[in-house]
Every structure is written in structure tokens, then in C-alpha cells.
Coordinates of C-alpha atoms in Angstrom, one line a residue:
M1 CA 4.2 -5.9 -0.3
A2 CA 1.2 -4.2 1.0
A3 CA 1.3 -2.2 1.5
T4 CA 2.5 -1.3 2.2
G5 CA 2.2 0.0 2.1
R6 CA 4.4 -3.9 3.7
T7 CA 5.6 -1.7 2.2
Q8 CA 5.4 1.0 4.5
G9 CA 8.0 2.9 6.4
R10 CA 7.3 6.0 4.3
R11 CA 8.7 9.4 5.4
W12 CA 6.1 11.9 4.6
R13 CA 7.3 15.5 4.2
T14 CA 4.6 18.0 5.2
G15 CA 4.5 21.7 4.5
L16 CA 6.1 24.2 6.8
G17 CA 4.9 27.6 5.5
K18 CA 1.9 29.5 6.9
S19 CA 0.2 32.6 5.6
V20 CA -2.3 35.0 7.3
G21 CA -4.8 34.4 4.5
A22 CA -4.6 30.6 4.9
V23 CA -5.1 30.9 8.6
L24 CA -8.2 33.1 8.1
V25 CA -9.5 30.5 5.6
A26 CA -9.1 27.8 8.2
G27 CA -11.0 30.0 10.7
A28 CA -13.9 30.4 8.2
L29 CA -13.9 26.6 7.7
A30 CA -14.2 26.1 11.5
G31 CA -17.2 28.4 11.6
L32 CA -15.4 31.4 13.1
V33 CA -16.0 35.1 12.2
P34 CA -15.4 35.7 8.5
A35 CA -12.1 37.3 7.7
D36 CA -13.5 40.5 6.0
A37 CA -16.0 41.1 8.8
A38 CA -13.4 40.7 11.5
A39 CA -11.3 43.3 9.9
Q40 CA -14.1 45.9 9.6
G41 CA -14.9 46.3 13.4
T42 CA -18.1 46.4 15.4
E43 CA -20.0 48.9 13.4
S44 CA -19.7 47.0 10.1
R45 CA -20.8 43.8 11.8
T46 CA -23.9 45.4 13.4
T47 CA -25.0 47.2 10.3
A48 CA -24.4 44.2 7.9
P49 CA -27.6 42.8 6.3
P50 CA -28.9 39.7 8.1
G51 CA -27.2 36.5 7.0
A52 CA -24.3 38.4 5.4
A53 CA -21.7 36.9 7.7
S54 CA -22.8 33.3 7.1
R55 CA -22.9 33.9 3.4
T56 CA -19.3 35.2 3.5
A57 CA -18.2 32.2 5.6
D58 CA -19.9 29.9 3.1
A59 CA -18.1 31.7 0.2
D60 CA -14.8 31.4 1.9
G61 CA -15.4 27.8 2.7
A62 CA -16.4 27.0 -0.9
G63 CA -13.3 28.8 -2.1
A64 CA -11.1 26.8 0.2
M65 CA -12.6 23.6 -1.1
R66 CA -12.0 24.7 -4.6
R67 CA -8.4 25.2 -3.8
I68 CA -8.2 21.8 -2.2
D69 CA -9.9 20.3 -5.2
A70 CA -7.3 22.0 -7.5
F71 CA -4.4 20.7 -5.4
V72 CA -5.7 17.1 -5.5
R73 CA -6.4 17.3 -9.2
D74 CA -2.8 18.5 -9.7
R75 CA -1.5 15.6 -7.7
L76 CA -3.6 13.1 -9.7
D77 CA -2.1 14.6 -12.9
A78 CA 1.4 14.3 -11.5
T79 CA 1.0 10.6 -10.8
G80 CA -1.1 9.7 -13.8
T81 CA -4.0 8.6 -11.7
P82 CA -7.1 8.1 -13.9
G83 CA -9.7 8.5 -11.1
A84 CA -10.1 9.4 -7.4
A85 CA -12.5 10.5 -4.7
L86 CA -12.0 13.1 -2.0
A87 CA -13.9 13.8 1.2
V88 CA -13.4 16.5 3.9
I89 CA -15.0 16.0 7.4
E90 CA -15.5 18.7 9.9
G91 CA -17.5 18.8 13.1
G92 CA -18.8 15.3 12.7
R93 CA -20.2 15.7 9.2
V94 CA -19.0 15.5 5.6
V95 CA -18.6 19.1 4.4
H96 CA -17.2 18.3 1.0
Q97 CA -16.9 15.3 -1.3
R98 CA -16.4 14.8 -5.0
G99 CA -15.0 12.5 -7.6
F100 CA -12.3 13.1 -10.2
G101 CA -11.8 11.4 -13.5
E102 CA -12.9 7.9 -14.4
D103 CA -12.9 4.4 -13.0
G104 CA -11.3 1.4 -14.7
R105 CA -14.4 0.9 -16.8
G106 CA -14.6 4.4 -18.1
Q107 CA -17.4 5.6 -15.8
A108 CA -17.1 8.9 -14.0
V109 CA -15.9 8.5 -10.4
T110 CA -18.4 9.6 -7.8
P111 CA -18.6 9.4 -4.0
D112 CA -20.4 6.1 -4.6
T113 CA -17.7 4.5 -6.7
P114 CA -16.2 1.5 -4.9
F115 CA -12.4 1.2 -4.2
L116 CA -10.2 -1.2 -2.3
W117 CA -8.5 0.4 0.7
G118 CA -5.3 -1.6 1.1
S119 CA -3.8 -1.2 4.6
V120 CA -6.6 1.2 5.7
S121 CA -8.1 -2.3 6.4
K122 CA -5.8 -2.5 9.4
P123 CA -7.6 0.0 11.6
V124 CA -10.8 -1.9 10.8
T125 CA -9.1 -5.1 12.0
G126 CA -7.8 -3.3 15.1
L127 CA -11.3 -2.2 15.9
A128 CA -12.6 -5.8 15.5
V129 CA -9.9 -7.1 18.0
M130 CA -10.7 -4.4 20.5
Q131 CA -14.4 -5.3 20.4
L132 CA -13.4 -8.8 21.5
V133 CA -11.2 -7.3 24.2
E134 CA -14.0 -5.2 25.6
A135 CA -16.3 -8.2 25.5
G136 CA -13.8 -10.0 27.7
R137 CA -13.1 -12.7 25.1
V138 CA -9.5 -11.5 24.3
N139 CA -6.7 -10.1 26.5
L140 CA -4.2 -7.9 24.7
D141 CA -1.3 -9.2 26.7
E142 CA -2.1 -12.9 26.4
P143 CA -0.1 -15.0 24.0
V144 CA -1.8 -15.4 20.6
R145 CA -1.7 -19.2 21.0
T146 CA -4.2 -18.9 23.8
Y147 CA -6.8 -18.1 21.2
L148 CA -5.2 -19.6 18.1
P149 CA -3.5 -22.8 19.4
W150 CA -2.2 -23.9 16.0
F151 CA -0.4 -20.7 15.3
R152 CA 3.3 -21.3 14.7
L153 CA 6.5 -19.6 13.4
A154 CA 9.7 -21.5 12.6
D155 CA 10.8 -20.8 16.2
P156 CA 8.3 -22.5 18.5
E157 CA 9.6 -20.6 21.6
M158 CA 9.1 -17.2 19.9
S159 CA 5.6 -18.3 18.8
D160 CA 4.6 -19.0 22.4
R161 CA 5.7 -15.5 23.5
I162 CA 3.9 -13.4 20.8
T163 CA 0.9 -11.5 22.3
V164 CA -2.1 -10.0 20.7
R165 CA -0.7 -6.5 21.5
H166 CA 2.6 -7.4 19.8
L167 CA 0.6 -8.2 16.6
L168 CA -1.4 -5.0 16.8
T169 CA 1.7 -2.8 17.3
N170 CA 3.9 -4.6 14.7
T171 CA 6.3 -5.7 17.4
S172 CA 5.8 -9.4 17.1
G173 CA 9.1 -10.1 15.4
I174 CA 7.4 -11.4 12.3
P175 CA 9.5 -9.8 9.5
A176 CA 7.9 -7.5 6.9
S177 CA 9.1 -9.9 4.2
A178 CA 6.6 -12.5 5.5
S179 CA 3.8 -10.5 3.9
G180 CA 5.2 -11.7 0.6
E181 CA 4.8 -15.3 1.7
I182 CA 1.1 -15.0 2.5
G183 CA -0.1 -11.8 0.7
D184 CA -1.6 -11.3 -2.8
R185 CA -2.8 -14.9 -3.1
Y186 CA -6.2 -14.0 -4.5
D187 CA -7.5 -17.1 -2.6
N188 CA -11.2 -17.2 -2.0
A189 CA -11.6 -20.8 -1.0
P190 CA -13.2 -21.6 2.4
G191 CA -10.6 -21.2 5.1
A192 CA -8.3 -19.2 2.9
L193 CA -7.3 -16.8 5.7
A194 CA -6.4 -19.6 8.2
E195 CA -4.5 -21.5 5.5
A196 CA -2.4 -18.4 4.8
V197 CA -1.6 -18.0 8.5
R198 CA -0.6 -21.6 8.8
D199 CA 2.0 -21.0 6.1
L200 CA 3.8 -18.7 8.5
A201 CA 5.1 -21.9 10.1
G202 CA 8.2 -21.7 7.9
I203 CA 8.9 -18.0 8.7
A204 CA 11.8 -17.3 11.1
P205 CA 11.2 -14.3 13.4
T206 CA 13.8 -11.5 13.0
A207 CA 13.5 -10.2 16.6
R208 CA 12.2 -11.2 20.0
P209 CA 8.5 -10.2 20.6
G210 CA 8.3 -6.6 21.8
E211 CA 11.9 -5.9 21.0
S212 CA 11.5 -3.8 17.9
Y213 CA 9.0 -2.4 15.3
A214 CA 8.6 -4.0 11.9
Y215 CA 5.6 -3.3 9.8
S216 CA 3.9 -6.6 9.1
S217 CA 0.8 -7.3 7.1
A218 CA 1.3 -10.9 8.0
G219 CA 0.8 -10.0 11.7
Y220 CA -2.6 -8.6 10.8
A221 CA -3.5 -11.8 9.0
V222 CA -2.9 -13.6 12.2
L223 CA -5.3 -11.2 14.0
G224 CA -7.9 -11.9 11.4
A225 CA -7.6 -15.6 12.0
L226 CA -7.8 -15.0 15.7
V227 CA -11.1 -13.1 15.3
E228 CA -12.4 -16.0 13.2
E229 CA -11.4 -18.5 15.9
V230 CA -12.8 -16.5 18.8
S231 CA -16.0 -15.4 17.2
G232 CA -16.7 -18.6 15.2
R233 CA -17.5 -16.6 12.1
P234 CA -15.5 -15.9 8.9
F235 CA -13.7 -12.7 9.2
G236 CA -15.6 -10.8 6.6
T237 CA -18.9 -11.9 8.1
Y238 CA -17.8 -10.7 11.5
L239 CA -16.9 -7.3 10.1
H240 CA -20.3 -6.9 8.5
E241 CA -22.2 -8.0 11.7
R242 CA -20.2 -6.0 14.2
I243 CA -18.8 -3.0 12.3
L244 CA -19.8 -2.3 8.8
D245 CA -23.5 -2.9 9.0
P246 CA -24.0 -1.1 12.4
L247 CA -22.2 1.9 11.0
G248 CA -24.4 2.0 7.9
M249 CA -21.5 1.2 5.5
D250 CA -24.0 -0.3 3.1
H251 CA -21.7 -0.8 0.2
A252 CA -18.6 -1.9 2.1
V253 CA -16.5 -4.8 0.7
A254 CA -15.2 -7.5 3.0
T255 CA -16.1 -10.7 1.1
E256 CA -15.8 -12.0 -2.4
Q257 CA -19.6 -11.7 -2.7
D258 CA -19.4 -8.0 -1.8
F259 CA -16.7 -7.5 -4.4
E260 CA -18.9 -9.0 -7.1
R261 CA -22.0 -7.3 -5.9
E262 CA -20.4 -3.8 -5.8
Q263 CA -18.7 -4.5 -9.2
V264 CA -15.4 -3.0 -8.0
A265 CA -13.7 -1.6 -11.2
P266 CA -10.1 -2.5 -12.1
G267 CA -7.4 -0.3 -10.7
H268 CA -4.3 0.8 -12.7
R269 CA -0.6 0.0 -12.5
S270 CA 2.1 1.9 -14.2
F271 CA 3.8 0.4 -17.3
F272 CA 6.7 2.6 -18.4
G273 CA 4.8 5.7 -17.2
V274 CA 1.5 4.8 -18.7
P275 CA -1.4 3.7 -16.4
V276 CA -2.6 0.3 -17.4
R277 CA -5.8 -1.4 -16.1
F278 CA -5.3 -4.2 -13.7
D279 CA -8.4 -6.3 -13.1
A280 CA -7.4 -8.5 -10.2
P281 CA -9.7 -10.9 -8.4
Y282 CA -10.6 -10.5 -4.8
D283 CA -8.5 -11.9 -2.0
T284 CA -10.3 -13.3 1.0
A285 CA -7.0 -14.4 2.5
G286 CA -6.0 -10.7 2.6
V287 CA -9.0 -9.0 4.1
P288 CA -7.5 -8.2 7.6
F289 CA -4.6 -6.3 6.1
G290 CA -5.6 -5.1 2.7
H291 CA -8.8 -6.1 1.1
V292 CA -11.5 -4.2 2.9
G293 CA -13.1 -1.7 0.5
G294 CA -16.1 0.3 -0.4
S295 CA -17.2 3.7 -1.6
L296 CA -16.0 7.1 -0.3
R297 CA -19.3 7.4 1.5
D298 CA -18.6 4.1 3.3
L299 CA -15.2 5.2 4.5
T300 CA -16.5 8.6 5.7
R301 CA -18.9 6.8 8.0
F302 CA -16.1 4.7 9.5
V303 CA -13.9 7.8 10.0
R304 CA -16.8 9.8 11.5
A305 CA -17.2 7.0 14.0
E306 CA -13.5 7.1 14.8
L307 CA -13.6 10.9 15.4
D308 CA -16.6 10.5 17.7
G309 CA -15.2 7.9 20.0
G310 CA -16.5 4.8 18.3
R311 CA -20.1 5.8 17.6
L312 CA -22.2 7.1 14.7
D313 CA -25.9 8.0 14.5
G314 CA -26.5 6.6 17.9
R315 CA -24.8 3.3 17.2
R316 CA -21.7 2.4 19.2
V317 CA -19.1 -0.1 17.9
L318 CA -16.4 0.6 20.5
S319 CA -16.1 2.5 23.7
A320 CA -14.6 6.0 23.7
K321 CA -11.7 4.7 25.8
G322 CA -11.1 1.8 23.4
T323 CA -11.2 4.0 20.4
A324 CA -8.7 6.4 22.0
D325 CA -6.5 3.5 22.7
T326 CA -6.4 2.5 19.1
Q327 CA -5.4 6.0 18.1
R328 CA -2.7 6.4 20.8
G329 CA 1.0 5.9 19.7
H330 CA 2.0 2.8 21.6
V331 CA 5.4 2.2 20.0
A332 CA 7.9 4.1 17.9
G333 CA 7.3 3.2 14.3
S334 CA 9.2 3.8 11.1
V335 CA 7.4 7.2 10.7
G336 CA 6.2 8.7 14.0
R337 CA 4.5 6.3 16.3
Y338 CA 2.1 3.3 15.8
G339 CA -1.1 2.6 17.6
L340 CA -3.4 -0.3 17.2
G341 CA -3.8 -0.2 13.5
W342 CA -3.3 3.6 13.1
S343 CA -0.1 5.6 12.6
V344 CA 0.2 8.6 15.0
G345 CA 2.2 11.8 14.5
T346 CA 2.0 15.5 14.0
L347 CA 0.8 17.4 10.9
K348 CA 3.9 19.5 10.1
G349 CA 3.3 23.1 9.5
T350 CA 0.4 23.1 12.0
G351 CA 1.6 21.2 15.1
E352 CA -1.7 19.3 15.2
R353 CA -1.9 15.8 16.4
M354 CA -2.5 13.5 13.4
V355 CA -3.9 10.0 13.3
W356 CA -3.5 8.5 9.8
K357 CA -3.3 5.4 7.7
G358 CA -2.3 4.9 4.1
G359 CA -2.9 1.7 2.1
A360 CA -2.2 0.3 -1.3
L361 CA -2.9 -2.7 -3.4
P362 CA -1.7 -3.2 -7.0
G363 CA -3.9 -0.7 -8.7
H364 CA -5.4 1.1 -5.7
H365 CA -4.4 3.6 -3.1
A366 CA -6.2 5.0 0.0
M367 CA -5.3 7.6 2.6
V368 CA -7.1 8.7 5.7
V369 CA -5.7 11.7 7.7
M370 CA -7.6 12.5 10.9
L371 CA -7.0 15.6 13.1
P372 CA -8.9 14.5 16.2
D373 CA -8.3 17.6 18.3
S374 CA -10.1 19.8 15.7
D375 CA -12.6 17.1 14.7
R376 CA -11.5 17.1 11.1
A377 CA -10.4 14.6 8.5
V378 CA -9.4 14.2 4.9
I379 CA -9.9 11.0 2.8
V380 CA -8.5 10.4 -0.7
L381 CA -9.1 7.2 -2.6
Q382 CA -7.3 6.6 -5.9
N383 CA -7.6 3.9 -8.6
A384 CA -3.8 3.7 -9.4
Y385 CA -0.6 3.0 -7.5
H386 CA 3.1 2.8 -8.1
Q387 CA 5.3 1.3 -5.4
L388 CA 8.3 3.4 -6.2
R389 CA 6.2 6.6 -6.0
A390 CA 4.4 5.8 -2.8
Q391 CA 5.1 9.2 -1.2
E392 CA 3.7 11.1 -4.2
F393 CA 0.4 9.2 -3.9
G394 CA 0.2 10.2 -0.2
D395 CA 0.8 13.9 -1.0
A396 CA -2.8 14.4 -2.1
A397 CA -4.3 13.7 1.3
F398 CA -1.5 15.1 3.4
G399 CA -1.5 18.3 1.3
A400 CA -5.2 18.7 1.5
A401 CA -5.1 18.3 5.3
R402 CA -2.4 21.0 5.6
M403 CA -4.5 23.3 3.5
L404 CA -7.5 22.6 5.6
S405 CA -5.5 23.5 8.7
G406 CA -4.1 26.7 7.2
A407 CA -0.6 25.5 6.1
S408 CA 0.8 25.4 2.7
P409 CA 1.0 22.0 1.0
R410 CA 4.2 20.6 -0.2
T411 CA 4.8 17.9 -2.8
T412 CA 7.3 15.1 -3.1
P413 CA 9.6 15.1 -6.1
T414 CA 9.5 11.9 -8.2
D415 CA 12.1 9.4 -7.1
P416 CA 14.6 9.1 -10.0
L417 CA 14.6 5.4 -9.4
A418 CA 11.0 5.2 -10.4
L419 CA 11.9 6.8 -13.7
V420 CA 15.2 5.1 -14.4
L421 CA 14.7 1.6 -13.2
P422 CA 12.1 0.4 -15.7
W423 CA 14.0 1.7 -18.7
T424 CA 17.4 0.5 -17.3
T425 CA 16.1 -3.1 -16.8
A426 CA 14.4 -3.1 -20.2
G427 CA 17.6 -1.8 -21.8
L428 CA 19.6 -4.5 -20.1
A429 CA 17.2 -7.1 -21.4
A430 CA 17.7 -5.7 -24.9
V431 CA 21.5 -5.9 -24.7
L432 CA 21.3 -9.5 -23.5
L433 CA 19.0 -10.3 -26.5
L434 CA 21.6 -8.8 -28.9
C435 CA 24.3 -10.9 -27.2
L436 CA 22.2 -14.0 -27.6
A437 CA 21.8 -13.2 -31.3
A438 CA 25.5 -12.4 -31.8
P439 CA 26.6 -16.0 -32.7
A440 CA 24.7 -15.6 -36.0
L441 CA 27.8 -13.6 -37.0
R442 CA 29.8 -16.8 -36.8
R443 CA 28.2 -17.7 -40.1
L444 CA 30.3 -15.0 -41.8
P445 CA 33.4 -16.5 -43.4
R446 CA 35.9 -14.3 -41.5
R447 CA 34.2 -15.0 -38.2
R448 CA 34.2 -18.7 -38.8
A449 CA 37.9 -18.7 -39.7
A450 CA 38.7 -16.7 -36.6
A451 CA 36.8 -19.2 -34.4
R452 CA 38.7 -22.1 -35.8
A453 CA 42.0 -20.4 -35.2
R454 CA 41.4 -20.1 -31.5
S455 CA 43.3 -22.5 -29.3
R456 CA 41.4 -24.9 -27.0
R457 CA 42.9 -23.1 -24.0
R458 CA 41.6 -19.7 -25.2
I459 CA 38.1 -21.2 -25.9
A460 CA 38.0 -22.7 -22.4
L461 CA 39.1 -19.4 -20.7
T462 CA 36.7 -17.1 -22.7
T463 CA 33.8 -19.5 -22.2
T464 CA 34.5 -19.8 -18.4
A465 CA 34.6 -16.0 -18.1
S466 CA 31.4 -15.6 -20.2
L467 CA 29.6 -18.2 -18.1
A468 CA 30.7 -16.6 -14.8
T469 CA 29.6 -13.2 -16.0
T470 CA 26.2 -14.2 -17.3
L471 CA 25.3 -16.4 -14.3
T472 CA 26.5 -13.7 -11.9
L473 CA 24.3 -11.2 -13.7
A474 CA 21.3 -13.5 -13.6
A475 CA 21.8 -14.0 -9.8
L476 CA 22.1 -10.3 -9.2
L477 CA 19.0 -9.4 -11.2
W478 CA 17.0 -12.1 -9.4
W479 CA 18.2 -10.7 -6.1
L480 CA 17.5 -7.0 -7.0
P481 CA 13.8 -7.0 -5.8
S482 CA 14.9 -8.0 -2.3
T483 CA 16.8 -4.7 -2.1
L484 CA 13.4 -3.0 -2.5
G485 CA 11.8 -5.2 0.2
G486 CA 10.2 -7.7 -2.1
T487 CA 10.6 -10.8 -4.3
P488 CA 10.6 -11.2 -8.1
A489 CA 6.9 -12.4 -7.9
M490 CA 6.0 -9.2 -6.0
A491 CA 7.9 -7.1 -8.5
L492 CA 5.8 -8.6 -11.3
L493 CA 2.6 -7.7 -9.4
W494 CA 3.5 -4.3 -8.0
I495 CA 5.9 -2.8 -10.5
P496 CA 5.2 -4.9 -13.6
D497 CA 7.4 -2.9 -16.0
V498 CA 10.4 -3.5 -13.8
G499 CA 9.3 -7.1 -12.9
W500 CA 8.8 -8.3 -16.5
S501 CA 12.1 -6.6 -17.6
L502 CA 13.9 -8.3 -14.8
V503 CA 12.4 -11.7 -15.5
T504 CA 13.1 -11.3 -19.2
A505 CA 16.7 -10.3 -18.5
V506 CA 17.3 -13.2 -16.1
A507 CA 15.9 -15.7 -18.7
L508 CA 18.0 -14.2 -21.5
A509 CA 21.1 -14.3 -19.2
L510 CA 20.5 -18.0 -18.5
L511 CA 19.9 -18.7 -22.2
L512 CA 23.1 -16.9 -23.0
A513 CA 25.0 -19.0 -20.6
V514 CA 23.6 -22.2 -22.2
E515 CA 24.3 -20.8 -25.7
R516 CA 28.0 -20.0 -24.8
A517 CA 28.5 -23.4 -23.3
A518 CA 27.1 -25.1 -26.3
L519 CA 29.1 -23.1 -28.8
A520 CA 32.3 -23.8 -26.8
A521 CA 31.6 -27.5 -26.9
W522 CA 31.0 -27.2 -30.7
D523 CA 34.2 -25.2 -31.2
L524 CA 36.3 -27.7 -29.2
R525 CA 35.1 -30.5 -31.5
R526 CA 36.1 -28.7 -34.6
P527 CA 39.6 -29.3 -36.1
R528 CA 42.0 -26.5 -35.3
T529 CA 43.6 -24.4 -38.1
A530 CA 47.4 -24.5 -38.0
P531 CA 48.9 -21.2 -36.9

């Protein structure tokens, strides 16, 4: 469901309002003339004490960062997120970073606290593939099976036509639901990634390659397996050797050993509105689409390299042309356009070109918003997530980016479904439990006499109706997660309050059907009372 988040297709609403004061703050942040000095004219500027202008700019910049901090803090409170980390990048350097709250072990969050990045892993995978392209070892428009001969979907002809570019742009025809088949396995056995990709052999494509866009974490799993096959290295090892280590991402997580070394703290899932720790293991099978991670400092280094055309501190991981190609909108996506791992659009309220990626895992959320034309970016990492409130989690980074650019932030109201669905499914389970306990009333003398007085025909009709109702209800409840783009197993993992309520309700409905059938058989064997 990752996340996306597989999950993706989110419609982010950005702020539209501007104010003169906010624009002047943005100017100060960009190193322009301070607002008060600009308003005073030439004489004031020439007679001001040495360094006064720079001190004013610093003060305005600090004030802007305090306002961004306050906005992010408000968003964390709104979503019940226990801990987060924020970074602001300008002019190729980190100008602001800080932690909020606590991690899953009760320690204060700092810029060095490790998080998992969810689908922010996809741009990392896209970069890895483009490295092989630039090395002449992979061609974007060659079929995937040229490099991964054993790759198969349920339709062999379609499998033969899927290219590397189709996978990168989510136009392969692999359905979004396929992510549920291979994702969230928490499989760290040798060859786990290849094994997950082999399981796609039973998945039927929903469109012809190149025909339409469908966000697919499964497609990025295939790309990870392709990198393994071409490079001859496990995917996480390749990432360290060619991307993470060269960029100085010293605490990045791309293997199970990294996860244990960095002691990644548990994230949090919502259980009836209360954040509850979720201490999941690592998932080697999910690295290409969701399980890359690391600290805020690590991610800022990756983003700085992206803003500077694929290089950082004199080390180049991709050409400027290749980097620009990953950040260019190749196809129309569910929101804006989609590049080679990045989403591409416009920051509303400013008109600036925006390259961004959000990602989520059960218990973690990450968001990178880059504004390449002004060489700025915002990163927000959070140690909580709620699938039905995805847009609210994204508001923190999008709002901070708008504030940085001089626009007013806007927030997304909580989806009523996120509030109502857990309690509705739990209430339904409670009703079914009461129905299951109701036959105890048959022990009462009047109830027993009434049951004996019923005709065989009436018993058969009421039992048939009861069985039809309870079995239909069980089927509908089991089918409900598919309307949200998932499965019952995914609901248990991503929205546990809803998932466990649904599973309990389905089990109680089936038990109720068995109980009603057994009681009917018992009643039919009893002697009837004469009318």
C-alpha cells in the first residue's frame, strides 16, 4: 500500500494567498536587501552602521524559520505525530534544521535521528538505474527482459513489451494493487527482492505498456532486481557503493545490517485516534520502493546533490543532464506529472516549478519538496502515519515550502472517513457480538415456548434469511478494503483499528451464520407445540 503512498494519487491543495510582508520575508531569505532598509531610501542605507543590513536579514530569516517551525509543530499536533525532523535548504546549503518531539523509544528527535523514507526511496532507485544508463549498461527503451530474462507477468506478451522507461514512469501496466502482493513482506533472506519480483508472475496487467499511468511500487521492485542483475551486487550494497557512500550519507539505511546498526526506532500507527508504537522489522524485499532510510542529515545530502545536478562536495553521482531528466515530467500522473522517480508540478500560490516526493510506511512518513529554479528545498520526516489522513501528513512540508516562497500555507481538513470508519466498524463488530449472544435468551421459559410454537416452514424461512444476511455482510466487509485500494491484510498493517474491527466483524458474522444454522437444526428436531 506504499505508499503510497501505492497509495499515492494524492491531490495536494496548496495555498493561494500572498502578502507583501511574506514576499519581503522571502526576499530576506534569498539574501536580498532587507525589507526595512529597502523602505528607508539611499540615505538610510549609506549611514547605517557596518553590518546592520546583514544583521537585519539574519533576524528576518530567523523569524521566518520560527514561523515555519510553528506551522510544522501545529501540523504535528493536528495529526498526533510524536516526533519529526525538518530541514530547509537554500543556495546549496542547509540553512535550518531541527527536531520535534520524541522518537519511538522516548528519545528527543534530532537531525541525527534515523527514519525510514517510504517512497522517497523511488528517486534513489531512479538515480541508480540512470547511473547504469549513463554507463551504457542499460537502455531506457529496451525491454526489461533484456536485462532480467526471468521477469514475467501473467500475460507473457505484455511482459515482453515492458521497457525500463515504462517501469520508471509507472506506465508499465502493472496495477497498483500488485504492490500488495509483493510489499510489506519484511523478508530479509538472501535473494528476497528477486523472490518478490518472481511472484509477479501471477499478476495480470491492467493496461498495455505505455498506455496509461498507474502508480506502482511493484514496478520499482522490478527495477531494483534489474540493478542487482546488471551490477552483480545486492541492491542495498549497490546503493552504498555508488550513491550513499559517495554522497557522504554516513548513516543511510539500505540493508538489514544498516537498520540494526542505526537502531531505527519504532514508528507509530493510529489506533482509534491514539498513536501506538509499531516496531516492525526491516524489509530487504522492499528497499527499491520503500525501505531506504536514514537521518535528516543524510537526506539533506541527497537533496543537495539533486539540486546541484547530481554532485555534492566535488563528488558526482550522475550527470547534470541525467539528473534533470529524472526531474522532468515525462508522463501525466495522478497529481501533476511524473518523472523518473520524482513527481513534478507547480507550487500553488507561487507558480514555482516543484519537484517532490512523498513516502510512507506503516509508522513513518517522509516528504521532500524541491524548488529547483530558486535552489531551495524543504524536507520533513515524521515517525507516524495514517493512510486515511495522507494529505494532512503532507501539509507540513508543502506548507513550509509555500511559506519559504512567500505564500500563505493552507491545511487539509481531516477526512471524515478517517474519524468515522474505525468507530463504525468497531460498532458493527459489537452489534454482531450481541447478536451472537442473543440465543442465550432462549433459555427463558417464554422464549423457549415461542421457539417450540414456530412451524418448520417459518424456521426454515427465517434461518435462510438470517444466513443470507450474515454471509452477505461478511463478504461485503471482507471486500471493503479493496474500495480503499488495499486488502484485509493491508488494512491490518496500515489502518489497524479499521483492520482489526473488520476482521473481528467478519469472524463474528461467520460464527453467527454457523450458530443460526445449528439452532435451526436443533429447533427442527424438537417436537412442535400444537397450535
